[in-house]
mmCIF file of C-alpha atoms in Angstrom:
data_model
loop_
_atom_site.group_PDB
_atom_site.id
_atom_site.type_symbol
_atom_site.label_atom_id
_atom_site.label_comp_id
_atom_site.label_asym_id
_atom_site.label_seq_id
_atom_site.Cartn_x
_atom_site.Cartn_y
_atom_site.Cartn_z
ATOM 1 C CA MET A 1029 194.703 150.969 185.868
ATOM 2 C CA LYS A 1030 191.149 150.016 185.916
ATOM 3 C CA THR A 1031 189.050 151.723 188.812
ATOM 4 C CA PHE A 1032 185.161 150.253 190.025
ATOM 5 C CA PHE A 1033 183.001 150.034 191.759
ATOM 6 C CA VAL A 1034 181.240 147.244 194.269
ATOM 7 C CA GLN A 1035 177.963 147.443 195.682
ATOM 8 C CA ILE A 1036 176.803 144.334 198.464
ATOM 9 C CA LYS A 1037 174.062 142.943 199.571
ATOM 10 C CA CYS A 1038 174.475 141.486 202.758
ATOM 11 C CA GLU A 1039 172.731 138.744 204.476
ATOM 12 C CA ILE A 1040 170.900 140.073 207.723
ATOM 13 C CA GLY A 1041 172.996 140.879 209.992
ATOM 14 C CA LYS A 1042 176.672 140.574 208.217
ATOM 15 C CA THR A 1043 177.070 143.813 206.800
ATOM 16 C CA TYR A 1044 179.973 144.394 209.905
ATOM 17 C CA GLU A 1045 180.874 140.916 209.436
ATOM 18 C CA VAL A 1046 181.787 141.322 205.308
ATOM 19 C CA SER A 1047 182.966 144.749 206.060
ATOM 20 C CA ASP A 1048 185.574 143.423 208.864
ATOM 21 C CA ASN A 1049 186.628 141.206 206.310
ATOM 22 C CA LEU A 1050 186.404 142.674 203.534
ATOM 23 C CA LEU A 1051 189.826 145.386 205.262
ATOM 24 C CA SER A 1052 191.205 142.575 206.193
ATOM 25 C CA MET A 1053 191.921 141.320 202.472
ATOM 26 C CA ASN A 1054 193.340 144.858 202.021
ATOM 27 C CA LEU A 1055 192.167 145.052 198.297
ATOM 28 C CA ALA A 1056 189.684 148.043 198.301
ATOM 29 C CA SER A 1057 190.385 151.273 198.043
ATOM 30 C CA GLU A 1058 187.439 153.172 200.132
ATOM 31 C CA ILE A 1059 184.786 150.214 201.489
ATOM 32 C CA TYR A 1060 181.410 152.859 202.948
ATOM 33 C CA SER A 1061 178.089 151.214 204.094
ATOM 34 C CA THR A 1062 175.585 152.546 202.429
ATOM 35 C CA ALA A 1063 171.406 153.132 202.725
ATOM 36 C CA GLY A 1064 169.622 151.311 199.898
ATOM 37 C CA ARG A 1065 169.285 148.229 198.686
ATOM 38 C CA PHE A 1066 172.968 147.523 199.106
ATOM 39 C CA ASP A 1067 174.374 147.436 202.865
ATOM 40 C CA ILE A 1068 178.481 148.089 201.803
ATOM 41 C CA MET A 1069 179.637 150.129 198.392
ATOM 42 C CA ALA A 1070 183.447 149.056 198.487
ATOM 43 C CA LYS A 1071 185.679 151.742 195.049
ATOM 44 C CA PHE A 1072 188.962 149.357 193.487
ATOM 45 C CA HIS A 1073 192.107 149.863 191.686
ATOM 46 C CA VAL A 1074 193.224 147.123 189.472
ATOM 47 C CA ASP A 1075 195.428 146.518 186.566
ATOM 48 C CA ASN A 1076 194.993 147.010 183.162
ATOM 49 C CA ASP A 1077 195.910 143.282 182.414
ATOM 50 C CA ILE A 1078 192.969 141.926 186.107
ATOM 51 C CA ASP A 1079 189.846 140.100 185.021
ATOM 52 C CA ILE A 1080 187.193 142.147 186.763
ATOM 53 C CA GLY A 1081 184.532 139.916 186.958
ATOM 54 C CA LEU A 1082 186.835 136.451 187.763
ATOM 55 C CA PHE A 1083 187.866 139.432 190.830
ATOM 56 C CA VAL A 1084 184.880 139.784 192.335
ATOM 57 C CA ASN A 1085 183.849 136.867 191.270
ATOM 58 C CA GLU A 1086 187.257 134.743 193.062
ATOM 59 C CA PHE A 1087 187.326 138.172 196.521
ATOM 60 C CA LEU A 1088 184.256 138.902 197.019
ATOM 61 C CA LEU A 1089 180.819 136.607 196.291
ATOM 62 C CA ASN A 1090 182.796 134.597 198.437
ATOM 63 C CA LEU A 1091 183.085 136.130 201.161
ATOM 64 C CA LYS A 1092 181.381 134.588 204.192
ATOM 65 C CA GLY A 1093 178.043 136.755 204.908
ATOM 66 C CA VAL A 1094 177.670 138.973 201.080
ATOM 67 C CA LYS A 1095 174.562 136.994 199.252
ATOM 68 C CA ASP A 1096 174.619 139.339 196.205
ATOM 69 C CA SER A 1097 176.406 142.184 194.404
ATOM 70 C CA GLU A 1098 176.985 144.681 191.001
ATOM 71 C CA THR A 1099 179.998 145.408 189.797
ATOM 72 C CA ILE A 1100 179.733 149.320 188.390
ATOM 73 C CA ILE A 1101 183.091 150.086 186.168
ATOM 74 C CA ALA A 1102 184.452 153.867 185.984
ATOM 75 C CA PHE A 1103 185.561 154.964 182.217
ATOM 76 C CA LYS A 1104 186.706 158.543 183.549
ATOM 77 C CA ALA A 1105 187.567 160.228 186.730
ATOM 78 C CA PHE A 1106 186.365 164.315 186.118
ATOM 79 C CA LEU A 1107 188.570 165.780 188.495
#
């Protein structure tokens, strides 16, 4: 299993719409609104054979209201 985070910058006034659409897709394990350069941070877990770049491009960057994103790939969880 691979874990990664995607920070999403939304078009002005579209943060809640993007968040609702992301929730309805049932892909993210957690979704947060954030302050700073990005409006949303979402956490994902995918099988090892999934291409993260393709996943982000197909499922996230095509969402209406998404302006930009930055992906952070997690290596190890220190729990």
